[in-house]
Tab-separated table of C-alpha atoms and ligand atoms in Angstrom:
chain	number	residue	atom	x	y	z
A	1	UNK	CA	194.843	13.000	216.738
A	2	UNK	CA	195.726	15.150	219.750
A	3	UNK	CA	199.354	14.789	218.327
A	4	UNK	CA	198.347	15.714	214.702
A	5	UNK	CA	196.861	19.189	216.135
A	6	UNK	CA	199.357	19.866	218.463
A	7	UNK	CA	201.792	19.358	215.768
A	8	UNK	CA	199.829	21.376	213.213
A	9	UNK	CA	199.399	24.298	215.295
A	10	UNK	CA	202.709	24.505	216.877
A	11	UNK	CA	204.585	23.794	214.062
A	12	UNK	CA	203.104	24.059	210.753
A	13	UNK	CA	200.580	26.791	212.474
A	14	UNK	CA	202.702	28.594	214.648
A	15	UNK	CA	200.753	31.713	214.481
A	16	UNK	CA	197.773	30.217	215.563
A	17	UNK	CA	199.454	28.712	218.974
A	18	UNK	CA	196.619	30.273	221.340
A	19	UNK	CA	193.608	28.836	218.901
A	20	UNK	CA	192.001	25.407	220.589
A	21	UNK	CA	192.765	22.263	220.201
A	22	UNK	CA	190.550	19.729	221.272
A	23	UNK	CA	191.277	16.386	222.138
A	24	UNK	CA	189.334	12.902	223.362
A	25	UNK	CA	189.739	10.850	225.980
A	26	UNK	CA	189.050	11.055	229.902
A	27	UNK	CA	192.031	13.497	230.788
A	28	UNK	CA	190.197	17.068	230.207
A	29	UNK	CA	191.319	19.275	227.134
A	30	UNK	CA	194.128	20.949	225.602
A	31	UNK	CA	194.407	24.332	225.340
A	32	UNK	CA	198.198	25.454	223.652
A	33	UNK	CA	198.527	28.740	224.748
A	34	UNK	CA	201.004	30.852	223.001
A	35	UNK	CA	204.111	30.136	224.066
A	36	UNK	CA	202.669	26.308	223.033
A	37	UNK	CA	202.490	24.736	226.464
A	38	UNK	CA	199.843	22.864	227.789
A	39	UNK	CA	197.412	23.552	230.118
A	40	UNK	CA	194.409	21.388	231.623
A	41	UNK	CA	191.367	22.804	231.796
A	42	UNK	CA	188.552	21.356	233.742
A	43	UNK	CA	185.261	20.768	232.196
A	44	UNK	CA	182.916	23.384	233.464
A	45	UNK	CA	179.227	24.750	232.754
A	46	UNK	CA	178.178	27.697	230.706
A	47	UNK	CA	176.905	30.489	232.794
A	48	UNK	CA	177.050	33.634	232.162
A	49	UNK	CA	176.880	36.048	235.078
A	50	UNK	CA	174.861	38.631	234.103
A	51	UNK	CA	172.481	36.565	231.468
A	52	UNK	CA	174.085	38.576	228.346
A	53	UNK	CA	175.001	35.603	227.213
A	54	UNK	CA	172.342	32.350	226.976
A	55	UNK	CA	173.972	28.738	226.363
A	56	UNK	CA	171.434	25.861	225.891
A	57	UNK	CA	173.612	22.773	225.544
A	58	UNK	CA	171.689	19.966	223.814
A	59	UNK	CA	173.894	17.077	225.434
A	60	UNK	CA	172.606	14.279	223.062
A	61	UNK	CA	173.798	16.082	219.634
A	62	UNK	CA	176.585	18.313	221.493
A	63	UNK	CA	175.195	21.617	219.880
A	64	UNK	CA	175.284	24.867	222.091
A	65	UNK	CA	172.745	27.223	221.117
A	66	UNK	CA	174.022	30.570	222.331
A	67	UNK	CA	171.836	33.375	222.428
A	68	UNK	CA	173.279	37.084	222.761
A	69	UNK	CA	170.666	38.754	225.381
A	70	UNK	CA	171.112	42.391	225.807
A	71	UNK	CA	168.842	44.586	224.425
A	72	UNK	CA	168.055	46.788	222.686
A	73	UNK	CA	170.357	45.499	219.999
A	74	UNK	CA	173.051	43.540	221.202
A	75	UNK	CA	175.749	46.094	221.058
A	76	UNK	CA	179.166	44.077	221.498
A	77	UNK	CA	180.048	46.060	224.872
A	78	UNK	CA	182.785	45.403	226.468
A	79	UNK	CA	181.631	43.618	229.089
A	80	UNK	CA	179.054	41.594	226.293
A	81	UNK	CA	182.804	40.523	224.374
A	82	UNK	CA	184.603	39.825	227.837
A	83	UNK	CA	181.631	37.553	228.756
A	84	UNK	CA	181.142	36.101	225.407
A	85	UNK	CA	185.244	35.594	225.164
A	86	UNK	CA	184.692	33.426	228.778
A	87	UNK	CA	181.542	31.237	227.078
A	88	UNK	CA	183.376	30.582	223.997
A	89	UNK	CA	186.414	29.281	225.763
A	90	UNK	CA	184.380	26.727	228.064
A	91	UNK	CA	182.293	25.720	224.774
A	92	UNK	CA	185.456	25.138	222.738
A	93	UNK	CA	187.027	23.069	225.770
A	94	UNK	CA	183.779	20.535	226.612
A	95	UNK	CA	184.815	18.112	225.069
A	96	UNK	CA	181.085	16.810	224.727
A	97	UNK	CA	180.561	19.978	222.721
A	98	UNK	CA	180.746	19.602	219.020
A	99	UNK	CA	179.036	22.497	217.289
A	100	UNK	CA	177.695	25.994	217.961
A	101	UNK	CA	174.534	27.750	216.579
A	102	UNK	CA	174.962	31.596	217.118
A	103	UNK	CA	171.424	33.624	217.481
A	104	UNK	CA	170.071	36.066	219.306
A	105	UNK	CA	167.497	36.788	222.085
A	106	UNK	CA	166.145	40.148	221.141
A	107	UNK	CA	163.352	40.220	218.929
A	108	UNK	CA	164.804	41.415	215.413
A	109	UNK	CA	168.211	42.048	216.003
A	110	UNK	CA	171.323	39.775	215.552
A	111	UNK	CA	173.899	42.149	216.769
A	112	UNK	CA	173.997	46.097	216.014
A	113	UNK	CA	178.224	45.433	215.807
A	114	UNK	CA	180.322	47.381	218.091
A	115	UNK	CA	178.756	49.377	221.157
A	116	UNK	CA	179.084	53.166	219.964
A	117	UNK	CA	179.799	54.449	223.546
A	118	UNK	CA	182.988	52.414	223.717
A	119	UNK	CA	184.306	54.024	220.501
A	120	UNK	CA	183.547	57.684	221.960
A	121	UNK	CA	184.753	59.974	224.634
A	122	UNK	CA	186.694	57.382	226.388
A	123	UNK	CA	190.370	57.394	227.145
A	124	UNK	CA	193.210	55.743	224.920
A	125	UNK	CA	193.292	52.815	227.487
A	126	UNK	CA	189.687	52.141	227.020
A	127	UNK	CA	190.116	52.192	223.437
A	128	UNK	CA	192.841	49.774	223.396
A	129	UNK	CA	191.444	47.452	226.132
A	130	UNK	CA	187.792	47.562	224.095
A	131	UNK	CA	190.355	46.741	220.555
A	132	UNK	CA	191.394	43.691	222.161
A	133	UNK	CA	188.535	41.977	223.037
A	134	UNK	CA	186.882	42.794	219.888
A	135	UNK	CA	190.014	41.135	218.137
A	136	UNK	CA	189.954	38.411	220.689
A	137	UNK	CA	186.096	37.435	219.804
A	138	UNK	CA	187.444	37.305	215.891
A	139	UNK	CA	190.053	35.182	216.718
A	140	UNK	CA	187.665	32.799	218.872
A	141	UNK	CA	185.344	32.397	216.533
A	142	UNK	CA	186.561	32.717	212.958
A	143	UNK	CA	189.475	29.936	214.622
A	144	UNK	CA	187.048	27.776	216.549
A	145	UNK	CA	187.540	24.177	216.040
A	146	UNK	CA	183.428	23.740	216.712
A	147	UNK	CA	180.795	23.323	213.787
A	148	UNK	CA	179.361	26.977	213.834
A	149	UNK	CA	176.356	28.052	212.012
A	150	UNK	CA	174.642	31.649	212.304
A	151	UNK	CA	171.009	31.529	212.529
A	152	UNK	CA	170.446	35.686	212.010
A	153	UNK	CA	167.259	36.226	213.506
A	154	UNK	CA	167.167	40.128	212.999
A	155	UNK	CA	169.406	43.251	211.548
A	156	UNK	CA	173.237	42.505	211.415
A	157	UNK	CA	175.118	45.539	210.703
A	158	UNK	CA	178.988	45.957	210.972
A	159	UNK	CA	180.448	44.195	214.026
A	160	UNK	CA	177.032	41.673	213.861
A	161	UNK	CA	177.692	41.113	210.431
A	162	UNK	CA	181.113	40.072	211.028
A	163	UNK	CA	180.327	37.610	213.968
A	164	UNK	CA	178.001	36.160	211.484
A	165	UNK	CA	180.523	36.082	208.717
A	166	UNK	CA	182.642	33.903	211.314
A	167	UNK	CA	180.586	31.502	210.930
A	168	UNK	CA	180.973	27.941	208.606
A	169	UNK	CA	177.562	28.419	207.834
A	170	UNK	CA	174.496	31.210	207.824
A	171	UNK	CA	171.128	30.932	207.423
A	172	UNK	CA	168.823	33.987	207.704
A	173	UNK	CA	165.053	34.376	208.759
A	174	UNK	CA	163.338	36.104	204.937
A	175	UNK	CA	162.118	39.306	206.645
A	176	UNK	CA	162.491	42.434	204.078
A	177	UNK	CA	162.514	44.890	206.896
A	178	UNK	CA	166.196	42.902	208.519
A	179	UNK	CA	169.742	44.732	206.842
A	180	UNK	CA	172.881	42.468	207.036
A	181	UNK	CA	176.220	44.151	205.773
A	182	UNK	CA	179.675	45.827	206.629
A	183	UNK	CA	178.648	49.631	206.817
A	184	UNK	CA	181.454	51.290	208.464
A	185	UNK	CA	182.272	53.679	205.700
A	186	UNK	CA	178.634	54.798	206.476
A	187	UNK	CA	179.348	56.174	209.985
A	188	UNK	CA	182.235	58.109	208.675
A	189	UNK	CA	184.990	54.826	210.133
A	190	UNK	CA	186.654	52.226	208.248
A	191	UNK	CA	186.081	48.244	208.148
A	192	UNK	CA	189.997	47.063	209.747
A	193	UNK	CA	192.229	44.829	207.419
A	194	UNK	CA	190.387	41.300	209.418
A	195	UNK	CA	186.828	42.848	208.890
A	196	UNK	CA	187.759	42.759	205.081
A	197	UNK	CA	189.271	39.737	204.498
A	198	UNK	CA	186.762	37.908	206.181
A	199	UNK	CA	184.007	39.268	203.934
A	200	UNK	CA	186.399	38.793	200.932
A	201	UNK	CA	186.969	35.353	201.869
A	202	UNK	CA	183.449	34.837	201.671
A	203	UNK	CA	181.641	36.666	198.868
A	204	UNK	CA	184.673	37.551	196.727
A	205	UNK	CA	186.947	40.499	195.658
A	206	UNK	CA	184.569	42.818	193.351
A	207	UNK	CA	181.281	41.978	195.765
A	208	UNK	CA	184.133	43.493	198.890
A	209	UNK	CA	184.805	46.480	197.112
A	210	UNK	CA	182.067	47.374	196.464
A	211	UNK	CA	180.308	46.606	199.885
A	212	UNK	CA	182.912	48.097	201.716
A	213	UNK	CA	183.288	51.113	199.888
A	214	UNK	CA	179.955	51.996	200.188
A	215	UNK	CA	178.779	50.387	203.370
A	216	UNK	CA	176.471	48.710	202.096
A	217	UNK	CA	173.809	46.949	203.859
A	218	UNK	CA	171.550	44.552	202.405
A	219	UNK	CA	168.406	42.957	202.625
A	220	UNK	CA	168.139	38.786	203.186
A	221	UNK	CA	167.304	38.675	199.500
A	222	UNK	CA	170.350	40.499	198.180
A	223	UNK	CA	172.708	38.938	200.897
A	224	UNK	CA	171.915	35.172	199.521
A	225	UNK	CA	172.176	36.394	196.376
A	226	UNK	CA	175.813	37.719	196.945
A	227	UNK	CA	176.742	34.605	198.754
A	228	UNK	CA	176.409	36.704	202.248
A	229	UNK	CA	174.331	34.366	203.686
A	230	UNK	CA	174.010	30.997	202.987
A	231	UNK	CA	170.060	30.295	202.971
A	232	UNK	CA	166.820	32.013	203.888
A	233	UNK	CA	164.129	30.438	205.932
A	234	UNK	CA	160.974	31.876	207.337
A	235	UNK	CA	161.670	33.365	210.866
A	236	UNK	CA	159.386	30.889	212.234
A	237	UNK	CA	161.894	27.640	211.036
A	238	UNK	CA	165.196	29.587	212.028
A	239	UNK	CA	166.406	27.450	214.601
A	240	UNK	CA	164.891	23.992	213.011
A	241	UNK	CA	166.591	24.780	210.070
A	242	UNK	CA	169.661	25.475	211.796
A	243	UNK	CA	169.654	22.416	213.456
A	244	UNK	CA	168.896	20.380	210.958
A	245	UNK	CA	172.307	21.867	209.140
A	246	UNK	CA	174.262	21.172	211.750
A	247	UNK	CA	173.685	17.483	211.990
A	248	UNK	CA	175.227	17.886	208.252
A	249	UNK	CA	178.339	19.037	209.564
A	250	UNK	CA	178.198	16.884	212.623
A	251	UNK	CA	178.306	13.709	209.919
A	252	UNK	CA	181.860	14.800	209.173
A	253	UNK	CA	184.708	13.231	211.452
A	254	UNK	CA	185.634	16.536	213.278
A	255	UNK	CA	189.263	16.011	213.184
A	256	UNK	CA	188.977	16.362	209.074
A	257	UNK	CA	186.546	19.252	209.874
A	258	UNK	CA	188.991	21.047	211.604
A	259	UNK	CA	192.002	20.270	210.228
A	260	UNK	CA	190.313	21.727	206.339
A	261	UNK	CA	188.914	24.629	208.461
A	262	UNK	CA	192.575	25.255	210.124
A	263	UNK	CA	193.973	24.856	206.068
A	264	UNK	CA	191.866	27.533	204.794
A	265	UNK	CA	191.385	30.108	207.355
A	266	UNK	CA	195.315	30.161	208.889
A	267	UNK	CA	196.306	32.674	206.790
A	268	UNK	CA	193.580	35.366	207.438
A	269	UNK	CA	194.228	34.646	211.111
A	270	UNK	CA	197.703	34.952	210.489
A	271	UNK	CA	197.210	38.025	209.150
A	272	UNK	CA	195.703	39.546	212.891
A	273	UNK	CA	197.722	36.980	214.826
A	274	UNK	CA	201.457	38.200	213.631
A	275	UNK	CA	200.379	42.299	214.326
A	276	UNK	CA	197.963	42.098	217.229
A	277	UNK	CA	199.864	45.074	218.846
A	278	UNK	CA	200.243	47.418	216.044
A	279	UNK	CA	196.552	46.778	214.947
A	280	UNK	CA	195.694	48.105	217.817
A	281	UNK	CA	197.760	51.159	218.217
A	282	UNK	CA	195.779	52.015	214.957
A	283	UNK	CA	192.505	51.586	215.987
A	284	UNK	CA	193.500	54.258	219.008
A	285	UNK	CA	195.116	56.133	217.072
A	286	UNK	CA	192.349	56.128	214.437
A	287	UNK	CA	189.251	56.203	216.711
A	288	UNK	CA	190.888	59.129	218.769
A	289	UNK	CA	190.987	62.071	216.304
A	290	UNK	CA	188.819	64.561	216.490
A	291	UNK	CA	187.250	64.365	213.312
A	292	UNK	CA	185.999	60.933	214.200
A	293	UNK	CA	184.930	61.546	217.403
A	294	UNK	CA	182.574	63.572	215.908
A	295	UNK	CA	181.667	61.262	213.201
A	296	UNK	CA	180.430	59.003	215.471
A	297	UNK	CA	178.597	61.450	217.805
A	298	UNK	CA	176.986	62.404	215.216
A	299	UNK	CA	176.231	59.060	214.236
A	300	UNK	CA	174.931	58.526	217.213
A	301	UNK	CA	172.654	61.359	217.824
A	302	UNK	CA	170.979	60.995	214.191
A	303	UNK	CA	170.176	57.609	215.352
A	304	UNK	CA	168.327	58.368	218.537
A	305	UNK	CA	166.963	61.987	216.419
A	306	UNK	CA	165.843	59.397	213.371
A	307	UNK	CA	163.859	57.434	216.552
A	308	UNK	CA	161.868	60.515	217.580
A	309	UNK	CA	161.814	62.202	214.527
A	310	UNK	CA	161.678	60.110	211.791
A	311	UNK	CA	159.239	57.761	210.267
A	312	UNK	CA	160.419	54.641	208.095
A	313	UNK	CA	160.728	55.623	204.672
A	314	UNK	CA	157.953	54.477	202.476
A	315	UNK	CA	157.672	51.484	200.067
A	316	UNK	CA	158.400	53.429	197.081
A	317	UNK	CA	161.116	55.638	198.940
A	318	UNK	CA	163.124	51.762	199.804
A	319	UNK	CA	162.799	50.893	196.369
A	320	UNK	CA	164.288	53.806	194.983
A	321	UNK	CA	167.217	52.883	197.641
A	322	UNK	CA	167.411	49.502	195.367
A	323	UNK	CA	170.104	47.235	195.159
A	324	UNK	CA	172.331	49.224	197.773
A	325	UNK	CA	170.272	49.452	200.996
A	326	UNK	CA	170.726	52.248	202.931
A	327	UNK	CA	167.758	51.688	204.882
A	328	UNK	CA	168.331	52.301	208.641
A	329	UNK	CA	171.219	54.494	207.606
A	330	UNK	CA	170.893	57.961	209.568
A	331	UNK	CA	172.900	59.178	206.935
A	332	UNK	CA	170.459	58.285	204.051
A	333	UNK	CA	167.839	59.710	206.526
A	334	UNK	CA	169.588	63.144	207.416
A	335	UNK	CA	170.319	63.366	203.357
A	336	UNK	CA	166.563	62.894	202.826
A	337	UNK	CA	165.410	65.470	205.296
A	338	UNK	CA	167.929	68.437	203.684
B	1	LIG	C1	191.053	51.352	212.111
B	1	LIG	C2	189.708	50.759	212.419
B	1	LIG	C3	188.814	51.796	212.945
B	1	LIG	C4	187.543	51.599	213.272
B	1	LIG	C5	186.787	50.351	213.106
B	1	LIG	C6	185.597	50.308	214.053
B	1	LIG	C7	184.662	49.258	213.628
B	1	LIG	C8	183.365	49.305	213.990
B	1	LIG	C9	182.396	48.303	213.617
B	1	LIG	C10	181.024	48.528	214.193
B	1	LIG	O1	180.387	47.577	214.521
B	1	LIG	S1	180.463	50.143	214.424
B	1	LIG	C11	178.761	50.009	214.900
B	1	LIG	C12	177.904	50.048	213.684
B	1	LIG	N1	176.543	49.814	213.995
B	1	LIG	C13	175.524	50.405	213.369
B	1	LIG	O2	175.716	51.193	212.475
B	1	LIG	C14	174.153	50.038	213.836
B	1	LIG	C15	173.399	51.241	214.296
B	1	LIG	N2	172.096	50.868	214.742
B	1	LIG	C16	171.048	50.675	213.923
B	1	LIG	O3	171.129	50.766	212.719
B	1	LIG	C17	169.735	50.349	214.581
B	1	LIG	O4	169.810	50.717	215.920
B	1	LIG	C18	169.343	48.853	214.472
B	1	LIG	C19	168.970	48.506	213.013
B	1	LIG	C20	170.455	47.941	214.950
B	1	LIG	C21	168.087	48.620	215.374
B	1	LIG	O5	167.061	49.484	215.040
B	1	LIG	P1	165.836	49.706	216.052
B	1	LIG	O6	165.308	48.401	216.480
B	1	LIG	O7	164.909	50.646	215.410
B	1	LIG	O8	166.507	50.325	217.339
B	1	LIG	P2	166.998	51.839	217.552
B	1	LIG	O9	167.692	52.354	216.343
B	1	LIG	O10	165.854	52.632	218.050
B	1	LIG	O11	168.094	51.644	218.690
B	1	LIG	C22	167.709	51.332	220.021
B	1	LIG	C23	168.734	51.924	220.975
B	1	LIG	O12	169.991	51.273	220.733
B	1	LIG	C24	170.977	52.263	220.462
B	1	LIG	N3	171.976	51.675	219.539
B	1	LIG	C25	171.773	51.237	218.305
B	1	LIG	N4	172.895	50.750	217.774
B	1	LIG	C26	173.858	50.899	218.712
B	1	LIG	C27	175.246	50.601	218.771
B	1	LIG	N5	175.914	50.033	217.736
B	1	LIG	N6	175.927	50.901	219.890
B	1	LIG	C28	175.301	51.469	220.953
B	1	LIG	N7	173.974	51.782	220.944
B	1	LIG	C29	173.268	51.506	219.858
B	1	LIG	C30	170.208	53.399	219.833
B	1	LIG	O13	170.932	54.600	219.918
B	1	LIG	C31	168.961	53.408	220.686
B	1	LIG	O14	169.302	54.019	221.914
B	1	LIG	P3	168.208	54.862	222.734
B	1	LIG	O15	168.957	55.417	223.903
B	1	LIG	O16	167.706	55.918	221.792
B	1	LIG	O17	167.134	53.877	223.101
């Protein structure tokens, strides 16, 4: 089997030279790194220095339950991606480990995406270095040879939403007051070519467009019923109900796991893999004008102002917000206010 990877992914799946592959047997693992030599890995534990990033390794299924840990919202920092990059590696190379559940440890949040301060007032080589390892966390996940279900314990906007979309599988605790959704156009950015086709490759052309267009963010109830997430469950059975769907993916050999997952997602990893570089000269390029600059500042400020300022709308003001929640927005909240 070792053979039928290596062969798939250096020949048939160049591009994705650099993406595990796991093997059995007593030796260690096999990583192919790009250039498609081998390297042996030993088997290792799952710390994470600073606690930002919780593994609880359940030896007898092989499931990791990762937990990101820093609040107040799980802002994918750069040091969060470098240390969840590091986790993600050792997971994918224990050869014990089989599937992942991805939650999180703060109370109602999943992930609030990308950490705002890393997109603002930093220097070109920050941006680029910050690009990277948000790429890098894409590729790990969205190519992971593991079983990987999201259980989305809390609000999941942009970046969060897109670790979740990474997933094989999400499941989603049925609180109204949690968002879920791409809503970059909403801070005045735009959702890169990967961000899109993984949410196109999940709910579909028409529900992309118009998600991404208007950066939308929706509620559990809307993002099952757009094929966003997968299931709902009461908070309370998250994680049994996670579980529980993982032993159904754990019944599958995982050499015909991977090799279908390989099939289907190559080409959207393809698609970062063959312009890595020139993705993310745009990104500096794009993040460093002035205009967006202040976009985001302001962004930012409205979000701390809408904390001191600014009570949650009422029930009748969300409903008028209907299909299309903008709840949480600053934007919607700023609009209101005028
Ligand atoms: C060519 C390509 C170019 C560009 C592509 C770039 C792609 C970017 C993708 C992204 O991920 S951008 C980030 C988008 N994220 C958001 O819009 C989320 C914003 N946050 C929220 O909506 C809310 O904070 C929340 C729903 C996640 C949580 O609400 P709540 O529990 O009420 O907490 P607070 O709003 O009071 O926030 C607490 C604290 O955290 C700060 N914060 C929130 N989000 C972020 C963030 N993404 N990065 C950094 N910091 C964040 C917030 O300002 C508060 O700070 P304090 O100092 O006031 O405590």
């Amino acid at each position: 089997m070792a053979a039928v990877l290596r062969k798939l992914i250096q020949g048939r799946l160049p591009a994705l030279a650099g993406v595990l592959c796991r093997r059995s047997g007593n030796e260690g693992h096999l990583f192919l790194n790009s250039s498609g030599s081998t390297l042996m890995q030993p088997r290792c534990g799952y710390s994470s220095p600073t606690e930002s990033v919780i593994v609880e390794m359940d030896k007898a299924t092989g499931v990791a339950l990762l937990k990101l840990n820093i609040p107040p919202v799980n802002s994918l920092s750069l040091p969060l991606l470098t240390e969840l990059a590091i986790v993600l590696d050792k997971l994918e190379m224990d050869k014990h480990c089989r599937g992942l559940i991805l939650t999180s440890a703060v109370p109602n949040i999943f992930s609030a995406g990308l950490n705002l301060f890393d997109m603002m007032d930093k220097p070109n080589e920050h941006y680029s270095e910050f690009w990277r390892a948000v790429q890098e966390i894409w590729i790990k996940l969205y190519g992971s040879s593991l079983a990987n279900i999201a259980a989305i314990n809390g609000s999941s906007p942009a970046g969060g939403c897109l670790l979740a979309l990474c997933s094989d599988y999400r499941i989603m605790a049925n609180n109204p007051h949690f968002t879920i959704g791409l809503n970059e156009t909403r801070l005045g950015i735009v959702a890169p070519f990967w961000f899109k086709d993984t949410l196109l490759n999940t709910v579909g052309k028409r529900t992309t467009e118009i998600s991404l267009n208007l950066g939308a963010l929706y509620s559990p109830t809307e993002a099952l019923s757009l094929h966003l997430v997968d299931r709902l469950v009461p908070e309370t059975q998250l994680l049994s109900a996670a579980t529980e769907e993982m032993g159904r993916w754990l019944q599958v050999p995982d050499h015909a796991r991977q090799i279908t997952k390989s099939m289907i997602r190559k080409s959207t990893l393809e698609g970062l893999l063959n312009q890595r570089e020139a993705d993310i000269k745009n990104f500096v390029e794009f993040i460093s004008r002035d205009s967006i600059q202040k976009s985001l500042q302001f962004y930012a400020q409205s979000l701390q102002k809408q904390k001191q300022h600014i009570h949650p709308p009422s029930s009748s003001c969300r409903q008028q917000i209907s299909s299309v929640t903008f709840a949480r927005s600053p934007w919607y909240s700023l609009i209101q206010r005028s």
